[in-house]
Amino acid sequence: MNLHVVFAGDHVRLPKSAAVPAGSALGGTIPAAAVRDADPQAAPPEIRTVSGATLFVPAEQRAELENFCAANRIPLRSRPDVWGDLLEPFLDTEFTPERQAVTQARLRRAGLGADEVAGIRARVAPVMRAYNAVHQDWHHLGLADLLDAATAGWMPEHLRIKSGERAAFYAWAMTIADRGRPHS
């Protein structure tokens, strides 16, 4: 699977395997004018579109992303990793009460109350538990992992997001990720 992103002047060309739902307004080519901001330091590096979608760039292309943004005057912005906090209980490590309190405080600052957090976690729990049972990640799970888990061909079919529901799931996940967006 080729995950290489092509930065070409005033546009970005995504690989066919990019986590963009079929039928999305986002095709394989994103003009620089459609990019709201980017975060080359995120893991993985992110491009965020004016429509609120987050697209991922391989870490080895971090410098190319920075150069593309500089050439096209695209702001570099870091935002809280809302999905990283939401998925923390699914890491292959202990989620201590102290760690839970710190994580919940960050989620509250992003506008997510305890009930909403519980609902989101309940919705993604089956797929994230299955995903991390294979990956055994103990460091970080985030939006890229959620999208991978939700559509992975190796994931049991009853856990995967159905193809007819992927666009709505994708939009829901992006809206939540954008909750941590800093205001400019």
mmCIF file of C-alpha atoms in Angstrom:
data_model
loop_
_atom_site.group_PDB
_atom_site.id
_atom_site.type_symbol
_atom_site.label_atom_id
_atom_site.label_comp_id
_atom_site.label_asym_id
_atom_site.label_seq_id
_atom_site.Cartn_x
_atom_site.Cartn_y
_atom_site.Cartn_z
ATOM 1 C CA MET A 1 0.000 0.000 0.000
ATOM 2 C CA ASN A 2 1.520 3.315 -1.099
ATOM 3 C CA LEU A 3 0.878 6.018 1.501
ATOM 4 C CA HIS A 4 3.131 8.594 -0.147
ATOM 5 C CA VAL A 5 1.539 12.045 -0.473
ATOM 6 C CA VAL A 6 2.576 14.136 -3.461
ATOM 7 C CA PHE A 7 3.128 17.843 -2.788
ATOM 8 C CA ALA A 8 2.957 19.555 -6.180
ATOM 9 C CA GLY A 9 3.066 23.341 -6.279
ATOM 10 C CA ASP A 10 -0.408 24.506 -5.314
ATOM 11 C CA HIS A 11 -1.999 21.145 -4.508
ATOM 12 C CA VAL A 12 -1.591 17.912 -2.608
ATOM 13 C CA ARG A 13 -2.300 14.568 -4.227
ATOM 14 C CA LEU A 14 -3.370 11.857 -1.797
ATOM 15 C CA PRO A 15 -2.777 8.149 -2.297
ATOM 16 C CA LYS A 16 -5.813 6.052 -3.236
ATOM 17 C CA SER A 17 -5.546 4.420 0.188
ATOM 18 C CA ALA A 18 -6.035 7.715 2.071
ATOM 19 C CA ALA A 19 -8.716 7.646 4.767
ATOM 20 C CA VAL A 20 -11.265 9.680 2.816
ATOM 21 C CA PRO A 21 -14.727 8.174 2.394
ATOM 22 C CA ALA A 22 -15.959 7.353 -1.092
ATOM 23 C CA GLY A 23 -18.206 10.040 -2.480
ATOM 24 C CA SER A 24 -16.591 12.687 -0.305
ATOM 25 C CA ALA A 25 -16.082 16.195 -1.678
ATOM 26 C CA LEU A 26 -12.416 15.489 -0.998
ATOM 27 C CA GLY A 27 -11.013 13.708 -3.994
ATOM 28 C CA GLY A 28 -7.488 12.547 -4.513
ATOM 29 C CA THR A 29 -6.261 16.110 -5.145
ATOM 30 C CA ILE A 30 -6.576 18.893 -2.581
ATOM 31 C CA PRO A 31 -5.816 22.462 -3.745
ATOM 32 C CA ALA A 32 -3.761 24.567 -1.334
ATOM 33 C CA ALA A 33 -6.721 26.982 -1.126
ATOM 34 C CA ALA A 34 -8.754 24.163 0.466
ATOM 35 C CA VAL A 35 -6.196 23.674 3.264
ATOM 36 C CA ARG A 36 -7.077 25.571 6.464
ATOM 37 C CA ASP A 37 -3.921 24.723 8.406
ATOM 38 C CA ALA A 38 -1.454 21.932 9.068
ATOM 39 C CA ASP A 39 0.504 20.436 11.915
ATOM 40 C CA PRO A 40 3.734 18.806 10.771
ATOM 41 C CA GLN A 41 4.581 17.939 14.398
ATOM 42 C CA ALA A 42 1.429 15.883 14.990
ATOM 43 C CA ALA A 43 1.725 12.105 15.023
ATOM 44 C CA PRO A 44 1.090 11.486 12.198
ATOM 45 C CA PRO A 45 1.473 14.938 10.604
ATOM 46 C CA GLU A 46 -1.884 16.477 9.690
ATOM 47 C CA ILE A 47 -3.410 18.630 6.999
ATOM 48 C CA ARG A 48 -6.771 20.164 7.944
ATOM 49 C CA THR A 49 -9.112 21.361 5.236
ATOM 50 C CA VAL A 50 -11.455 24.334 5.328
ATOM 51 C CA SER A 51 -14.315 21.813 5.519
ATOM 52 C CA GLY A 52 -12.860 20.468 8.784
ATOM 53 C CA ALA A 53 -11.434 17.180 7.490
ATOM 54 C CA THR A 54 -8.105 15.947 8.801
ATOM 55 C CA LEU A 55 -5.803 14.200 6.345
ATOM 56 C CA PHE A 56 -2.626 12.399 7.326
ATOM 57 C CA VAL A 57 0.883 12.648 5.928
ATOM 58 C CA PRO A 58 3.570 10.018 6.534
ATOM 59 C CA ALA A 59 6.051 11.155 9.195
ATOM 60 C CA GLU A 60 8.937 10.839 6.719
ATOM 61 C CA GLN A 61 7.270 13.598 4.648
ATOM 62 C CA ARG A 62 7.140 16.096 7.528
ATOM 63 C CA ALA A 63 9.669 18.447 5.856
ATOM 64 C CA GLU A 64 7.782 18.307 2.539
ATOM 65 C CA LEU A 65 4.583 19.295 4.363
ATOM 66 C CA GLU A 66 6.371 22.219 6.029
ATOM 67 C CA ASN A 67 7.772 23.382 2.667
ATOM 68 C CA PHE A 68 4.355 23.066 0.988
ATOM 69 C CA CYS A 69 2.746 25.121 3.749
ATOM 70 C CA ALA A 70 5.445 27.798 3.591
ATOM 71 C CA ALA A 71 5.185 28.048 -0.208
ATOM 72 C CA ASN A 72 1.394 28.344 -0.073
ATOM 73 C CA ARG A 73 1.179 30.500 3.078
ATOM 74 C CA ILE A 74 -0.752 27.833 4.959
ATOM 75 C CA PRO A 75 -0.664 28.410 8.728
ATOM 76 C CA LEU A 76 0.981 25.817 10.945
ATOM 77 C CA ARG A 77 -1.189 25.185 14.004
ATOM 78 C CA SER A 78 -1.130 22.617 16.718
ATOM 79 C CA ARG A 79 -4.385 21.589 18.350
ATOM 80 C CA PRO A 80 -5.205 19.396 21.304
ATOM 81 C CA ASP A 81 -5.314 15.712 20.400
ATOM 82 C CA VAL A 82 -8.955 15.144 21.321
ATOM 83 C CA TRP A 83 -9.046 11.632 19.881
ATOM 84 C CA GLY A 84 -5.785 10.774 21.641
ATOM 85 C CA ASP A 85 -7.497 11.633 24.924
ATOM 86 C CA LEU A 86 -10.732 9.863 24.000
ATOM 87 C CA LEU A 87 -8.903 6.670 23.040
ATOM 88 C CA GLU A 88 -6.497 6.623 25.982
ATOM 89 C CA PRO A 89 -8.506 3.973 27.911
ATOM 90 C CA PHE A 90 -7.935 1.550 25.005
ATOM 91 C CA LEU A 91 -4.136 1.684 25.233
ATOM 92 C CA ASP A 92 -2.374 -1.434 26.417
ATOM 93 C CA THR A 93 -1.448 0.218 29.720
ATOM 94 C CA GLU A 94 -3.043 1.166 33.023
ATOM 95 C CA PHE A 95 -5.364 4.190 32.930
ATOM 96 C CA THR A 96 -4.930 5.336 36.522
ATOM 97 C CA PRO A 97 -7.451 7.590 38.294
ATOM 98 C CA GLU A 98 -4.861 10.407 38.252
ATOM 99 C CA ARG A 99 -4.346 9.978 34.497
ATOM 100 C CA GLN A 100 -8.117 9.842 33.979
ATOM 101 C CA ALA A 101 -8.548 13.174 35.804
ATOM 102 C CA VAL A 102 -5.865 14.883 33.698
ATOM 103 C CA THR A 103 -7.343 13.492 30.477
ATOM 104 C CA GLN A 104 -10.894 14.465 31.460
ATOM 105 C CA ALA A 105 -9.722 18.022 32.237
ATOM 106 C CA ARG A 106 -8.229 18.328 28.730
ATOM 107 C CA LEU A 107 -11.431 16.971 27.193
ATOM 108 C CA ARG A 108 -13.498 19.459 29.235
ATOM 109 C CA ARG A 109 -11.321 22.300 27.867
ATOM 110 C CA ALA A 110 -12.163 21.025 24.363
ATOM 111 C CA GLY A 111 -15.864 21.256 25.253
ATOM 112 C CA LEU A 112 -16.544 17.572 25.924
ATOM 113 C CA GLY A 113 -18.396 16.801 29.142
ATOM 114 C CA ALA A 114 -18.174 13.512 31.021
ATOM 115 C CA ASP A 115 -21.435 12.128 29.588
ATOM 116 C CA GLU A 116 -20.452 12.949 26.005
ATOM 117 C CA VAL A 117 -17.002 11.406 26.544
ATOM 118 C CA ALA A 118 -18.610 8.240 27.929
ATOM 119 C CA GLY A 119 -20.954 8.050 24.931
ATOM 120 C CA ILE A 120 -18.166 8.503 22.391
ATOM 121 C CA ARG A 121 -16.000 5.911 24.107
ATOM 122 C CA ALA A 122 -18.893 3.458 24.261
ATOM 123 C CA ARG A 123 -19.509 3.901 20.528
ATOM 124 C CA VAL A 124 -15.882 3.182 19.538
ATOM 125 C CA ALA A 125 -14.995 0.703 22.306
ATOM 126 C CA PRO A 126 -15.647 -2.557 20.414
ATOM 127 C CA VAL A 127 -13.606 -1.595 17.369
ATOM 128 C CA MET A 128 -10.782 0.014 19.383
ATOM 129 C CA ARG A 129 -10.481 -2.970 21.734
ATOM 130 C CA ALA A 130 -10.234 -5.327 18.760
ATOM 131 C CA TYR A 131 -7.763 -3.029 16.992
ATOM 132 C CA ASN A 132 -5.464 -2.692 19.969
ATOM 133 C CA ALA A 133 -5.687 -6.386 20.801
ATOM 134 C CA VAL A 134 -3.709 -6.797 17.567
ATOM 135 C CA HIS A 135 -1.480 -3.694 17.764
ATOM 136 C CA GLN A 136 -0.939 -3.692 21.537
ATOM 137 C CA ASP A 137 -0.119 0.022 21.431
ATOM 138 C CA TRP A 138 0.789 1.357 24.844
ATOM 139 C CA HIS A 139 1.875 4.841 23.779
ATOM 140 C CA HIS A 140 -0.761 6.538 21.600
ATOM 141 C CA LEU A 141 -3.989 5.907 19.738
ATOM 142 C CA GLY A 142 -5.531 8.784 17.812
ATOM 143 C CA LEU A 143 -7.790 9.760 14.941
ATOM 144 C CA ALA A 144 -5.645 7.959 12.343
ATOM 145 C CA ASP A 145 -5.900 4.749 14.383
ATOM 146 C CA LEU A 146 -9.666 5.129 14.782
ATOM 147 C CA LEU A 147 -10.173 5.547 11.028
ATOM 148 C CA ASP A 148 -7.871 2.602 10.328
ATOM 149 C CA ALA A 149 -9.667 0.425 12.870
ATOM 150 C CA ALA A 150 -13.116 1.368 11.590
ATOM 151 C CA THR A 151 -12.339 0.278 8.040
ATOM 152 C CA ALA A 152 -9.557 -2.344 8.364
ATOM 153 C CA GLY A 153 -10.156 -5.358 6.176
ATOM 154 C CA TRP A 154 -8.817 -7.690 8.869
ATOM 155 C CA MET A 155 -11.275 -6.364 11.447
ATOM 156 C CA PRO A 156 -14.219 -8.732 12.069
ATOM 157 C CA GLU A 157 -17.053 -7.594 9.806
ATOM 158 C CA HIS A 158 -19.505 -7.027 12.671
ATOM 159 C CA LEU A 159 -17.087 -4.443 14.150
ATOM 160 C CA ARG A 160 -16.203 -2.577 10.955
ATOM 161 C CA ILE A 161 -18.124 0.541 9.982
ATOM 162 C CA LYS A 162 -20.377 -0.523 7.109
ATOM 163 C CA SER A 163 -19.514 1.043 3.754
ATOM 164 C CA GLY A 164 -22.838 2.904 3.648
ATOM 165 C CA GLU A 165 -22.151 4.439 7.068
ATOM 166 C CA ARG A 166 -18.496 5.419 6.520
ATOM 167 C CA ALA A 167 -19.097 8.966 5.304
ATOM 168 C CA ALA A 168 -21.251 9.749 8.359
ATOM 169 C CA PHE A 169 -18.753 8.081 10.715
ATOM 170 C CA TYR A 170 -15.890 9.985 9.089
ATOM 171 C CA ALA A 171 -17.762 13.311 9.420
ATOM 172 C CA TRP A 172 -18.589 12.543 13.078
ATOM 173 C CA ALA A 173 -14.955 11.704 13.875
ATOM 174 C CA MET A 174 -13.711 14.862 12.113
ATOM 175 C CA THR A 175 -16.182 17.060 13.988
ATOM 176 C CA ILE A 176 -14.933 15.671 17.286
ATOM 177 C CA ALA A 177 -11.274 16.101 16.255
ATOM 178 C CA ASP A 178 -12.003 19.711 15.358
ATOM 179 C CA ARG A 179 -13.404 20.403 18.845
ATOM 180 C CA GLY A 180 -9.834 21.013 19.948
ATOM 181 C CA ARG A 181 -9.262 23.565 17.196
ATOM 182 C CA PRO A 182 -7.596 26.736 18.404
ATOM 183 C CA HIS A 183 -9.391 29.893 17.389
ATOM 184 C CA SER A 184 -7.307 32.197 15.202
#
